[in-house]
PDB file of C-alpha atoms in Angstrom:
ATOM      1  CA  MET A   1       8.931  -6.578  29.156  1.00 97.00           C
ATOM      2  CA  LYS A   2       9.643  -2.910  28.511  1.00 98.00           C
ATOM      3  CA  VAL A   3      11.063  -1.721  25.197  1.00 98.00           C
ATOM      4  CA  THR A   4      14.008  -0.212  27.070  1.00 98.00           C
ATOM      5  CA  GLU A   5      14.699  -3.612  28.639  1.00 98.00           C
ATOM      6  CA  HIS A   6      14.633  -5.249  25.214  1.00 98.00           C
ATOM      7  CA  ILE A   7      17.179  -2.668  24.048  1.00 98.00           C
ATOM      8  CA  LYS A   8      19.400  -3.383  27.053  1.00 97.00           C
ATOM      9  CA  ASN A   9      19.111  -7.138  26.538  1.00 97.00           C
ATOM     10  CA  GLY A  10      20.156  -6.684  22.906  1.00 96.00           C
ATOM     11  CA  ASN A  11      23.703  -5.888  24.098  1.00 96.00           C
ATOM     12  CA  GLY A  12      24.283  -3.467  21.245  1.00 95.00           C
ATOM     13  CA  LYS A  13      22.840  -5.706  18.530  1.00 97.00           C
ATOM     14  CA  THR A  14      20.234  -4.142  16.230  1.00 98.00           C
ATOM     15  CA  GLN A  15      16.841  -5.812  16.652  1.00 98.00           C
ATOM     16  CA  PHE A  16      13.741  -6.004  14.458  1.00 98.00           C
ATOM     17  CA  SER A  17      10.310  -4.511  15.156  1.00 98.00           C
ATOM     18  CA  PHE A  18       7.354  -3.387  13.101  1.00 98.00           C
ATOM     19  CA  GLU A  19       4.038  -1.583  13.250  1.00 97.00           C
ATOM     20  CA  ILE A  20       0.620  -2.848  12.153  1.00 96.00           C
ATOM     21  CA  LEU A  21      -2.773  -1.278  11.501  1.00 95.00           C
ATOM     22  CA  PRO A  22      -5.986  -2.641  13.020  1.00 94.00           C
ATOM     23  CA  PRO A  23      -8.191  -4.139  10.291  1.00 92.00           C
ATOM     24  CA  LEU A  24     -11.070  -2.120   8.905  1.00 92.00           C
ATOM     25  CA  LYS A  25     -14.315  -2.572  10.796  1.00 92.00           C
ATOM     26  CA  GLY A  26     -16.007  -5.749   9.576  1.00 92.00           C
ATOM     27  CA  GLU A  27     -12.761  -7.528   8.730  1.00 92.00           C
ATOM     28  CA  ASN A  28     -11.379 -10.488  10.662  1.00 91.00           C
ATOM     29  CA  ILE A  29      -8.425 -10.304  13.038  1.00 93.00           C
ATOM     30  CA  HIS A  30      -6.899 -13.236  11.140  1.00 93.00           C
ATOM     31  CA  SER A  31      -5.886 -10.719   8.463  1.00 92.00           C
ATOM     32  CA  ILE A  32      -3.546  -9.306  11.128  1.00 94.00           C
ATOM     33  CA  PHE A  33      -2.178 -12.726  12.039  1.00 96.00           C
ATOM     34  CA  GLU A  34      -1.535 -13.520   8.369  1.00 95.00           C
ATOM     35  CA  ASN A  35       0.753 -10.480   8.166  1.00 95.00           C
ATOM     36  CA  ILE A  36       2.450 -11.078  11.504  1.00 97.00           C
ATOM     37  CA  ASP A  37       3.205 -14.790  11.016  1.00 97.00           C
ATOM     38  CA  PRO A  38       5.761 -14.364   8.173  1.00 97.00           C
ATOM     39  CA  LEU A  39       7.759 -11.863  10.244  1.00 97.00           C
ATOM     40  CA  LEU A  40       8.133 -13.927  13.409  1.00 97.00           C
ATOM     41  CA  GLU A  41      11.273 -15.647  12.088  1.00 97.00           C
ATOM     42  CA  PHE A  42      13.102 -12.347  12.682  1.00 98.00           C
ATOM     43  CA  LYS A  43      12.208 -12.539  16.379  1.00 97.00           C
ATOM     44  CA  PRO A  44      10.578  -9.133  16.982  1.00 98.00           C
ATOM     45  CA  PRO A  45      10.639  -8.415  20.744  1.00 98.00           C
ATOM     46  CA  TYR A  46       7.641  -6.127  20.291  1.00 98.00           C
ATOM     47  CA  ILE A  47       5.005  -5.102  17.750  1.00 98.00           C
ATOM     48  CA  ASN A  48       3.397  -1.661  17.604  1.00 98.00           C
ATOM     49  CA  VAL A  49      -0.360  -1.369  17.028  1.00 97.00           C
ATOM     50  CA  THR A  50      -1.700   1.952  15.777  1.00 96.00           C
ATOM     51  CA  TYR A  51      -4.812   3.645  17.171  1.00 95.00           C
ATOM     52  CA  HIS A  52      -7.240   5.288  14.779  1.00 86.00           C
ATOM     53  CA  ARG A  53      -9.483   7.986  16.152  1.00 80.00           C
ATOM     54  CA  GLU A  54     -12.982   8.836  15.042  1.00 73.00           C
ATOM     55  CA  GLU A  55     -13.839  10.536  11.779  1.00 66.00           C
ATOM     56  CA  TYR A  56     -16.810  12.704  10.902  1.00 60.00           C
ATOM     57  CA  VAL A  57     -18.891  11.805   7.865  1.00 61.00           C
ATOM     58  CA  PHE A  58     -21.869  13.689   6.479  1.00 63.00           C
ATOM     59  CA  LYS A  59     -24.847  11.734   5.158  1.00 67.00           C
ATOM     60  CA  ASP A  60     -27.495  13.271   2.894  1.00 70.00           C
ATOM     61  CA  LEU A  61     -31.032  12.683   4.201  1.00 72.00           C
ATOM     62  CA  LYS A  62     -34.180  12.367   2.082  1.00 71.00           C
ATOM     63  CA  ASP A  63     -35.570  15.680   3.336  1.00 72.00           C
ATOM     64  CA  GLY A  64     -32.546  17.540   2.011  1.00 70.00           C
ATOM     65  CA  LEU A  65     -30.862  17.883   5.415  1.00 68.00           C
ATOM     66  CA  ILE A  66     -27.415  16.576   6.247  1.00 70.00           C
ATOM     67  CA  GLU A  67     -26.675  14.259   9.160  1.00 66.00           C
ATOM     68  CA  LYS A  68     -23.260  14.360  10.828  1.00 60.00           C
ATOM     69  CA  LYS A  69     -22.087  10.945  11.991  1.00 65.00           C
ATOM     70  CA  VAL A  70     -19.062   9.894  13.998  1.00 67.00           C
ATOM     71  CA  VAL A  71     -17.396   6.698  12.784  1.00 73.00           C
ATOM     72  CA  ARG A  72     -14.267   4.743  13.656  1.00 79.00           C
ATOM     73  CA  LYS A  73     -13.015   2.791  10.686  1.00 85.00           C
ATOM     74  CA  ARG A  74     -10.272   0.841  12.470  1.00 90.00           C
ATOM     75  CA  PRO A  75     -11.320  -0.026  16.024  1.00 90.00           C
ATOM     76  CA  GLY A  76      -9.718  -2.787  18.053  1.00 94.00           C
ATOM     77  CA  THR A  77      -6.262  -1.591  19.142  1.00 96.00           C
ATOM     78  CA  VAL A  78      -6.566  -2.902  22.711  1.00 96.00           C
ATOM     79  CA  GLY A  79      -8.057  -6.224  21.618  1.00 96.00           C
ATOM     80  CA  ILE A  80      -5.351  -6.744  19.013  1.00 96.00           C
ATOM     81  CA  CYS A  81      -2.624  -6.029  21.576  1.00 97.00           C
ATOM     82  CA  ALA A  82      -4.135  -8.588  23.951  1.00 97.00           C
ATOM     83  CA  ALA A  83      -4.399 -11.128  21.113  1.00 97.00           C
ATOM     84  CA  ILE A  84      -0.763 -10.584  20.061  1.00 97.00           C
ATOM     85  CA  GLN A  85       0.562 -11.102  23.571  1.00 97.00           C
ATOM     86  CA  ASN A  86      -1.628 -14.177  24.082  1.00 96.00           C
ATOM     87  CA  ARG A  87      -0.996 -15.776  20.680  1.00 97.00           C
ATOM     88  CA  TYR A  88       2.680 -14.988  20.140  1.00 97.00           C
ATOM     89  CA  GLU A  89       4.047 -14.113  23.602  1.00 95.00           C
ATOM     90  CA  VAL A  90       5.497 -10.984  21.998  1.00 98.00           C
ATOM     91  CA  ASP A  91       5.120  -7.590  23.652  1.00 98.00           C
ATOM     92  CA  ALA A  92       2.505  -5.366  22.034  1.00 98.00           C
ATOM     93  CA  VAL A  93       2.899  -1.581  22.087  1.00 98.00           C
ATOM     94  CA  PRO A  94      -0.424   0.218  21.622  1.00 98.00           C
ATOM     95  CA  HIS A  95      -0.538   3.787  20.401  1.00 97.00           C
ATOM     96  CA  ILE A  96      -2.455   6.151  22.652  1.00 97.00           C
ATOM     97  CA  LEU A  97      -3.527   9.550  21.337  1.00 97.00           C
ATOM     98  CA  CYS A  98      -4.465  12.962  22.628  1.00 96.00           C
ATOM     99  CA  GLY A  99      -7.072  13.236  19.874  1.00 93.00           C
ATOM    100  CA  GLY A 100     -10.438  11.725  20.709  1.00 91.00           C
ATOM    101  CA  PHE A 101      -9.656  11.211  24.418  1.00 95.00           C
ATOM    102  CA  THR A 102     -10.550  13.141  27.533  1.00 96.00           C
ATOM    103  CA  LYS A 103      -8.115  12.829  30.433  1.00 97.00           C
ATOM    104  CA  GLU A 104     -10.508  10.442  32.180  1.00 97.00           C
ATOM    105  CA  GLU A 105     -10.823   8.288  29.064  1.00 96.00           C
ATOM    106  CA  THR A 106      -7.035   8.246  28.831  1.00 98.00           C
ATOM    107  CA  GLU A 107      -6.781   7.047  32.418  1.00 98.00           C
ATOM    108  CA  ASN A 108      -9.378   4.314  31.847  1.00 97.00           C
ATOM    109  CA  PHE A 109      -7.583   3.228  28.646  1.00 97.00           C
ATOM    110  CA  LEU A 110      -4.337   2.910  30.580  1.00 98.00           C
ATOM    111  CA  ILE A 111      -6.018   0.925  33.359  1.00 97.00           C
ATOM    112  CA  ASP A 112      -7.325  -1.558  30.769  1.00 97.00           C
ATOM    113  CA  LEU A 113      -3.811  -1.926  29.351  1.00 98.00           C
ATOM    114  CA  GLN A 114      -2.353  -2.457  32.798  1.00 97.00           C
ATOM    115  CA  PHE A 115      -4.889  -5.190  33.600  1.00 97.00           C
ATOM    116  CA  LEU A 116      -3.944  -6.925  30.331  1.00 97.00           C
ATOM    117  CA  GLY A 117      -0.269  -6.985  31.314  1.00 97.00           C
ATOM    118  CA  ILE A 118       0.816  -4.513  28.629  1.00 98.00           C
ATOM    119  CA  ASP A 119       4.031  -2.781  29.687  1.00 97.00           C
ATOM    120  CA  ASN A 120       4.548  -0.243  26.892  1.00 98.00           C
ATOM    121  CA  VAL A 121       2.643   2.566  25.211  1.00 98.00           C
ATOM    122  CA  MET A 122       3.435   4.942  22.357  1.00 98.00           C
ATOM    123  CA  ALA A 123       2.155   8.403  23.308  1.00 98.00           C
ATOM    124  CA  LEU A 124       1.193  10.588  20.340  1.00 98.00           C
ATOM    125  CA  ARG A 125      -0.819  13.719  19.792  1.00 95.00           C
ATOM    126  CA  GLY A 126      -2.500  12.303  16.705  1.00 91.00           C
ATOM    127  CA  ASP A 127      -3.701  14.068  13.589  1.00 87.00           C
ATOM    128  CA  ALA A 128      -6.574  16.454  13.151  1.00 81.00           C
ATOM    129  CA  VAL A 129      -9.780  14.873  11.891  1.00 80.00           C
ATOM    130  CA  LYS A 130     -10.413  15.429   8.194  1.00 75.00           C
ATOM    131  CA  SER A 131     -12.973  18.153   8.832  1.00 71.00           C
ATOM    132  CA  GLU A 132     -10.423  20.217  10.829  1.00 78.00           C
ATOM    133  CA  THR A 133      -7.603  22.341   9.483  1.00 77.00           C
ATOM    134  CA  TYR A 134      -5.691  22.135  12.748  1.00 84.00           C
ATOM    135  CA  PHE A 135      -5.723  19.635  15.584  1.00 88.00           C
ATOM    136  CA  SER A 136      -8.356  20.314  18.232  1.00 88.00           C
ATOM    137  CA  PRO A 137      -8.320  18.413  21.547  1.00 90.00           C
ATOM    138  CA  GLU A 138     -11.369  17.035  23.282  1.00 91.00           C
ATOM    139  CA  LYS A 139     -12.869  19.133  26.050  1.00 92.00           C
ATOM    140  CA  ASN A 140     -10.765  18.258  29.099  1.00 95.00           C
ATOM    141  CA  GLY A 141      -8.328  16.421  26.848  1.00 96.00           C
ATOM    142  CA  HIS A 142      -4.664  16.962  26.048  1.00 97.00           C
ATOM    143  CA  LYS A 143      -3.527  19.375  23.360  1.00 95.00           C
ATOM    144  CA  TYR A 144       0.091  18.196  23.266  1.00 96.00           C
ATOM    145  CA  ALA A 145       1.816  14.839  23.501  1.00 97.00           C
ATOM    146  CA  CYS A 146       4.095  16.122  26.275  1.00 97.00           C
ATOM    147  CA  ASP A 147       1.007  16.571  28.493  1.00 97.00           C
ATOM    148  CA  LEU A 148      -0.192  13.060  27.649  1.00 98.00           C
ATOM    149  CA  VAL A 149       3.237  11.752  28.641  1.00 98.00           C
ATOM    150  CA  SER A 150       2.911  13.634  31.944  1.00 98.00           C
ATOM    151  CA  GLN A 151      -0.418  11.975  32.721  1.00 98.00           C
ATOM    152  CA  ILE A 152       1.048   8.529  32.052  1.00 98.00           C
ATOM    153  CA  ASN A 153       4.045   9.360  34.233  1.00 98.00           C
ATOM    154  CA  PHE A 154       1.790  10.573  37.060  1.00 97.00           C
ATOM    155  CA  LEU A 155      -0.166   7.302  36.849  1.00 98.00           C
ATOM    156  CA  ASN A 156       3.148   5.449  37.048  1.00 98.00           C
ATOM    157  CA  LYS A 157       3.585   7.213  40.395  1.00 96.00           C
ATOM    158  CA  GLY A 158       0.106   6.224  41.567  1.00 96.00           C
ATOM    159  CA  ALA A 159      -1.405   9.679  40.969  1.00 96.00           C
ATOM    160  CA  TYR A 160      -4.915   9.227  39.534  1.00 96.00           C
ATOM    161  CA  LEU A 161      -7.254  12.003  38.433  1.00 97.00           C
ATOM    162  CA  ASP A 162      -9.458  11.411  41.467  1.00 95.00           C
ATOM    163  CA  ASP A 163      -7.194  12.622  44.249  1.00 90.00           C
ATOM    164  CA  GLU A 164      -9.561  11.202  46.868  1.00 92.00           C
ATOM    165  CA  LEU A 165      -8.637   7.649  45.937  1.00 92.00           C
ATOM    166  CA  GLN A 166      -6.633   5.925  48.651  1.00 90.00           C
ATOM    167  CA  HIS A 167      -4.051   3.153  48.478  1.00 90.00           C
ATOM    168  CA  THR A 168      -3.727   3.571  44.716  1.00 94.00           C
ATOM    169  CA  PHE A 169      -1.630   1.124  42.739  1.00 94.00           C
ATOM    170  CA  PRO A 170       0.975   2.723  40.448  1.00 96.00           C
ATOM    171  CA  THR A 171       1.227   1.603  36.854  1.00 97.00           C
ATOM    172  CA  ASP A 172       4.613   0.902  35.279  1.00 97.00           C
ATOM    173  CA  PHE A 173       4.411   1.824  31.619  1.00 98.00           C
ATOM    174  CA  CYS A 174       7.441   2.404  29.427  1.00 98.00           C
ATOM    175  CA  VAL A 175       6.530   5.389  27.263  1.00 98.00           C
ATOM    176  CA  GLY A 176       7.713   5.908  23.710  1.00 98.00           C
ATOM    177  CA  VAL A 177       7.219   9.101  21.705  1.00 98.00           C
ATOM    178  CA  ALA A 178       7.644  10.200  18.104  1.00 98.00           C
ATOM    179  CA  GLY A 179      10.585  12.136  16.705  1.00 98.00           C
ATOM    180  CA  TYR A 180      10.799  13.868  13.338  1.00 98.00           C
ATOM    181  CA  PRO A 181      14.158  13.925  11.512  1.00 98.00           C
ATOM    182  CA  GLU A 182      12.639  16.399   9.021  1.00 97.00           C
ATOM    183  CA  LYS A 183      10.650  18.150  11.805  1.00 95.00           C
ATOM    184  CA  HIS A 184       6.964  17.894  12.587  1.00 93.00           C
ATOM    185  CA  MET A 185       4.831  19.475   9.878  1.00 90.00           C
ATOM    186  CA  GLU A 186       3.452  22.062  12.315  1.00 90.00           C
ATOM    187  CA  ALA A 187       6.748  22.979  13.975  1.00 93.00           C
ATOM    188  CA  PRO A 188       8.065  26.420  12.977  1.00 94.00           C
ATOM    189  CA  SER A 189      11.678  25.181  12.992  1.00 95.00           C
ATOM    190  CA  SER A 190      13.787  22.104  13.631  1.00 94.00           C
ATOM    191  CA  GLU A 191      15.168  23.714  16.790  1.00 95.00           C
ATOM    192  CA  SER A 192      11.718  24.306  18.260  1.00 95.00           C
ATOM    193  CA  ASP A 193      10.694  20.773  17.333  1.00 97.00           C
ATOM    194  CA  ILE A 194      13.623  19.314  19.275  1.00 97.00           C
ATOM    195  CA  HIS A 195      12.830  21.671  22.170  1.00 96.00           C
ATOM    196  CA  PHE A 196       9.382  20.115  22.523  1.00 95.00           C
ATOM    197  CA  LEU A 197      10.772  16.620  22.002  1.00 98.00           C
ATOM    198  CA  LYS A 198      13.105  17.280  24.926  1.00 97.00           C
ATOM    199  CA  LYS A 199      10.084  18.306  26.974  1.00 98.00           C
ATOM    200  CA  LYS A 200       8.430  14.945  26.260  1.00 98.00           C
ATOM    201  CA  ILE A 201      11.554  13.200  27.534  1.00 98.00           C
ATOM    202  CA  LYS A 202      11.651  15.417  30.615  1.00 98.00           C
ATOM    203  CA  ASN A 203       8.015  14.533  31.312  1.00 98.00           C
ATOM    204  CA  GLY A 204       8.782  10.814  31.359  1.00 98.00           C
ATOM    205  CA  ALA A 205       9.245   9.370  27.864  1.00 98.00           C
ATOM    206  CA  GLU A 206      11.974   6.722  27.722  1.00 98.00           C
ATOM    207  CA  TYR A 207      12.622   6.208  24.023  1.00 98.00           C
ATOM    208  CA  ILE A 208      11.925   7.796  20.630  1.00 98.00           C
ATOM    209  CA  VAL A 209      10.759   6.245  17.368  1.00 98.00           C
ATOM    210  CA  THR A 210      11.252   8.424  14.305  1.00 98.00           C
ATOM    211  CA  GLN A 211       8.926   9.277  11.485  1.00 98.00           C
ATOM    212  CA  MET A 212       9.857   7.473   8.277  1.00 98.00           C
ATOM    213  CA  PHE A 213      12.779   8.895   6.301  1.00 98.00           C
ATOM    214  CA  PHE A 214      14.490   7.860   3.080  1.00 98.00           C
ATOM    215  CA  ASP A 215      17.887   9.516   3.537  1.00 98.00           C
ATOM    216  CA  ASN A 216      19.903   8.172   6.471  1.00 98.00           C
ATOM    217  CA  GLU A 217      21.812  11.424   6.779  1.00 98.00           C
ATOM    218  CA  LYS A 218      18.613  13.050   7.994  1.00 98.00           C
ATOM    219  CA  TYR A 219      18.414  10.476  10.792  1.00 98.00           C
ATOM    220  CA  PHE A 220      22.085  10.828  11.741  1.00 98.00           C
ATOM    221  CA  LYS A 221      21.852  14.636  11.867  1.00 98.00           C
ATOM    222  CA  PHE A 222      18.659  14.388  13.908  1.00 98.00           C
ATOM    223  CA  VAL A 223      20.333  12.126  16.462  1.00 98.00           C
ATOM    224  CA  GLU A 224      23.304  14.480  16.595  1.00 98.00           C
ATOM    225  CA  LYS A 225      21.032  17.467  17.308  1.00 97.00           C
ATOM    226  CA  CYS A 226      19.161  15.537  19.984  1.00 98.00           C
ATOM    227  CA  ARG A 227      22.364  14.522  21.738  1.00 98.00           C
ATOM    228  CA  ALA A 228      23.631  18.103  21.587  1.00 97.00           C
ATOM    229  CA  GLU A 229      20.441  19.173  23.371  1.00 96.00           C
ATOM    230  CA  GLY A 230      20.936  16.611  26.128  1.00 97.00           C
ATOM    231  CA  ILE A 231      18.472  13.995  24.889  1.00 98.00           C
ATOM    232  CA  THR A 232      20.105  10.693  25.821  1.00 98.00           C
ATOM    233  CA  VAL A 233      17.284   8.148  25.387  1.00 98.00           C
ATOM    234  CA  PRO A 234      17.410   5.536  22.576  1.00 98.00           C
ATOM    235  CA  ILE A 235      16.318   6.860  19.166  1.00 98.00           C
ATOM    236  CA  VAL A 236      14.837   4.111  16.983  1.00 98.00           C
ATOM    237  CA  PRO A 237      14.744   4.758  13.217  1.00 98.00           C
ATOM    238  CA  GLY A 238      11.417   4.174  11.481  1.00 98.00           C
ATOM    239  CA  LEU A 239      11.526   2.877   7.895  1.00 98.00           C
ATOM    240  CA  LYS A 240       9.013   2.242   5.127  1.00 97.00           C
ATOM    241  CA  PRO A 241       9.739   0.863   1.663  1.00 97.00           C
ATOM    242  CA  ILE A 242       8.245   2.542  -1.385  1.00 97.00           C
ATOM    243  CA  ALA A 243       5.802   0.058  -2.936  1.00 96.00           C
ATOM    244  CA  VAL A 244       3.847   1.778  -5.735  1.00 96.00           C
ATOM    245  CA  LYS A 245       4.391   4.801  -7.988  1.00 96.00           C
ATOM    246  CA  SER A 246       1.654   6.775  -6.261  1.00 96.00           C
ATOM    247  CA  HIS A 247       3.857   6.858  -3.138  1.00 97.00           C
ATOM    248  CA  LEU A 248       5.962   9.542  -4.847  1.00 96.00           C
ATOM    249  CA  ASN A 249       3.119  11.967  -4.224  1.00 96.00           C
ATOM    250  CA  LEU A 250       1.263  10.361  -1.349  1.00 95.00           C
ATOM    251  CA  ILE A 251       4.164  10.024   1.111  1.00 96.00           C
ATOM    252  CA  PRO A 252       5.455  13.618   0.860  1.00 96.00           C
ATOM    253  CA  HIS A 253       1.889  14.939   1.051  1.00 93.00           C
ATOM    254  CA  ARG A 254       0.730  12.732   3.916  1.00 91.00           C
ATOM    255  CA  PHE A 255       3.885  12.560   6.023  1.00 93.00           C
ATOM    256  CA  LYS A 256       5.738  15.735   4.978  1.00 92.00           C
ATOM    257  CA  VAL A 257       9.016  13.978   4.230  1.00 96.00           C
ATOM    258  CA  ASP A 258      11.392  14.354   1.291  1.00 97.00           C
ATOM    259  CA  LEU A 259      12.314  11.595  -1.116  1.00 98.00           C
ATOM    260  CA  PRO A 260      15.911  11.598  -2.447  1.00 97.00           C
ATOM    261  CA  ASP A 261      16.222  12.462  -6.134  1.00 98.00           C
ATOM    262  CA  ALA A 262      18.020   9.190  -6.877  1.00 98.00           C
ATOM    263  CA  LEU A 263      15.077   7.205  -5.472  1.00 98.00           C
ATOM    264  CA  VAL A 264      12.526   9.366  -7.268  1.00 98.00           C
ATOM    265  CA  MET A 265      14.255   8.937 -10.633  1.00 97.00           C
ATOM    266  CA  GLU A 266      14.415   5.161 -10.230  1.00 98.00           C
ATOM    267  CA  VAL A 267      10.704   4.992  -9.464  1.00 98.00           C
ATOM    268  CA  VAL A 268       9.802   7.339 -12.323  1.00 97.00           C
ATOM    269  CA  LYS A 269      11.708   5.154 -14.799  1.00 97.00           C
ATOM    270  CA  ALA A 270      10.150   1.916 -13.481  1.00 97.00           C
ATOM    271  CA  LYS A 271       7.882   0.225 -16.029  1.00 96.00           C
ATOM    272  CA  ASP A 272       5.261  -0.916 -13.496  1.00 97.00           C
ATOM    273  CA  ASN A 273       4.494  -1.226  -9.780  1.00 97.00           C
ATOM    274  CA  LYS A 274       6.183  -4.637  -9.612  1.00 97.00           C
ATOM    275  CA  ALA A 275       9.431  -2.915 -10.542  1.00 98.00           C
ATOM    276  CA  VAL A 276       8.689  -0.081  -8.086  1.00 98.00           C
ATOM    277  CA  ARG A 277       8.199  -2.599  -5.288  1.00 97.00           C
ATOM    278  CA  GLN A 278      11.650  -4.077  -5.938  1.00 98.00           C
ATOM    279  CA  ILE A 279      13.219  -0.608  -6.050  1.00 98.00           C
ATOM    280  CA  GLY A 280      11.639   0.143  -2.675  1.00 98.00           C
ATOM    281  CA  ILE A 281      12.940  -3.102  -1.201  1.00 98.00           C
ATOM    282  CA  ASP A 282      16.486  -2.543  -2.493  1.00 98.00           C
ATOM    283  CA  TRP A 283      16.551   1.046  -1.226  1.00 98.00           C
ATOM    284  CA  CYS A 284      15.269   0.055   2.212  1.00 98.00           C
ATOM    285  CA  VAL A 285      17.784  -2.807   2.451  1.00 98.00           C
ATOM    286  CA  LYS A 286      20.645  -0.357   1.841  1.00 98.00           C
ATOM    287  CA  GLN A 287      19.210   2.041   4.424  1.00 98.00           C
ATOM    288  CA  SER A 288      18.820  -0.800   6.923  1.00 98.00           C
ATOM    289  CA  GLN A 289      22.310  -2.190   6.438  1.00 98.00           C
ATOM    290  CA  GLU A 290      23.898   1.233   6.945  1.00 98.00           C
ATOM    291  CA  LEU A 291      21.837   1.824  10.090  1.00 98.00           C
ATOM    292  CA  VAL A 292      22.827  -1.576  11.480  1.00 98.00           C
ATOM    293  CA  LYS A 293      26.488  -0.681  10.943  1.00 98.00           C
ATOM    294  CA  ALA A 294      25.826   2.534  12.864  1.00 98.00           C
ATOM    295  CA  GLY A 295      24.595   0.467  15.816  1.00 98.00           C
ATOM    296  CA  VAL A 296      20.957   1.565  16.051  1.00 98.00           C
ATOM    297  CA  PRO A 297      19.027  -0.321  18.770  1.00 98.00           C
ATOM    298  CA  PHE A 298      16.126  -1.358  16.538  1.00 98.00           C
ATOM    299  CA  LEU A 299      15.026  -1.094  12.945  1.00 98.00           C
ATOM    300  CA  HIS A 300      11.316  -0.324  13.127  1.00 98.00           C
ATOM    301  CA  TYR A 301       9.332  -0.940   9.940  1.00 98.00           C
ATOM    302  CA  TYR A 302       5.992   0.633   9.054  1.00 97.00           C
ATOM    303  CA  SER A 303       4.229  -2.298   7.422  1.00 93.00           C
ATOM    304  CA  MET A 304       0.905  -0.505   6.709  1.00 86.00           C
ATOM    305  CA  GLY A 305      -0.819  -3.868   7.089  1.00 80.00           C
ATOM    306  CA  LYS A 306       1.311  -5.730   4.510  1.00 86.00           C
ATOM    307  CA  SER A 307       4.310  -7.821   5.388  1.00 93.00           C
ATOM    308  CA  SER A 308       5.644  -9.413   2.205  1.00 96.00           C
ATOM    309  CA  ASN A 309       8.080  -6.619   1.309  1.00 97.00           C
ATOM    310  CA  ILE A 310       9.130  -6.220   4.955  1.00 98.00           C
ATOM    311  CA  LYS A 311       9.937  -9.954   5.030  1.00 97.00           C
ATOM    312  CA  GLU A 312      12.122  -9.628   1.924  1.00 98.00           C
ATOM    313  CA  ILE A 313      13.989  -6.702   3.471  1.00 98.00           C
ATOM    314  CA  ALA A 314      14.457  -8.326   6.852  1.00 98.00           C
ATOM    315  CA  SER A 315      15.736 -11.554   5.269  1.00 98.00           C
ATOM    316  CA  GLN A 316      18.641  -9.571   3.807  1.00 98.00           C
ATOM    317  CA  VAL A 317      19.363  -7.578   6.967  1.00 98.00           C
ATOM    318  CA  PHE A 318      18.816  -9.871   9.967  1.00 97.00           C
TER     319      PHE A 318
END
């Protein structure tokens, strides 16, 4: 079932969803199941599965030369989505990126998903690889998420890259995209960021999931700006609880979001990470409860592969 259908079937009630990471190469898929199982009591209609593109590593050789290798540390997105739908009968939403894909590879990826009975995709540009300062698309790949959305939408109309194909079967994907309450890190302004978000919607996206935020006012103002610009699709808030003291530096650096002073001071005064974890849970519970009162369609939690704190939050909210 499509995410938009789940929202409609919710009849205005806020529902629970979360995002997981594929395990590191060499690890067992049961590590994923162990983190999903405790959250099933909250009846998630869907689970997002991230996609991790290749990285470049440089290996010193004995002759003094350096070998450049391409590695993927977290493969398995498609397989995990198939396993989730088979094991739990819960819709899986794979992320699909511009980065690391040509247009033909994108089309083949989507065909695989269609054959597996996957109805939803999350279309993202993706980050630059660590060796790049700025994002660089593959040759004959997409530079922007709005173009990726267009390709998915064309496939939904039966338009494949090979225009000589006859009697083509249209796909029927529901496409989600990312939104940034504090603007994308590369956007020159909030207004321009919303302009390009609107373009993604125009090109066929049907719902938005936001980057994590820790101040609900940022989400409410973001929604208000979107509505003022004519964006009418559902906007799902994305949440992540602080778990360790190092998050005070890591989260702003990695995700370019602000942490409220009140939260920062609580974490700074905490005696250890056990105390920090509880602070993060309490803060996220308050955020969640306020968002539920505001009538958001879903609360979407970024689990980062660990579910115990998400379970504690959800037990107080749902």
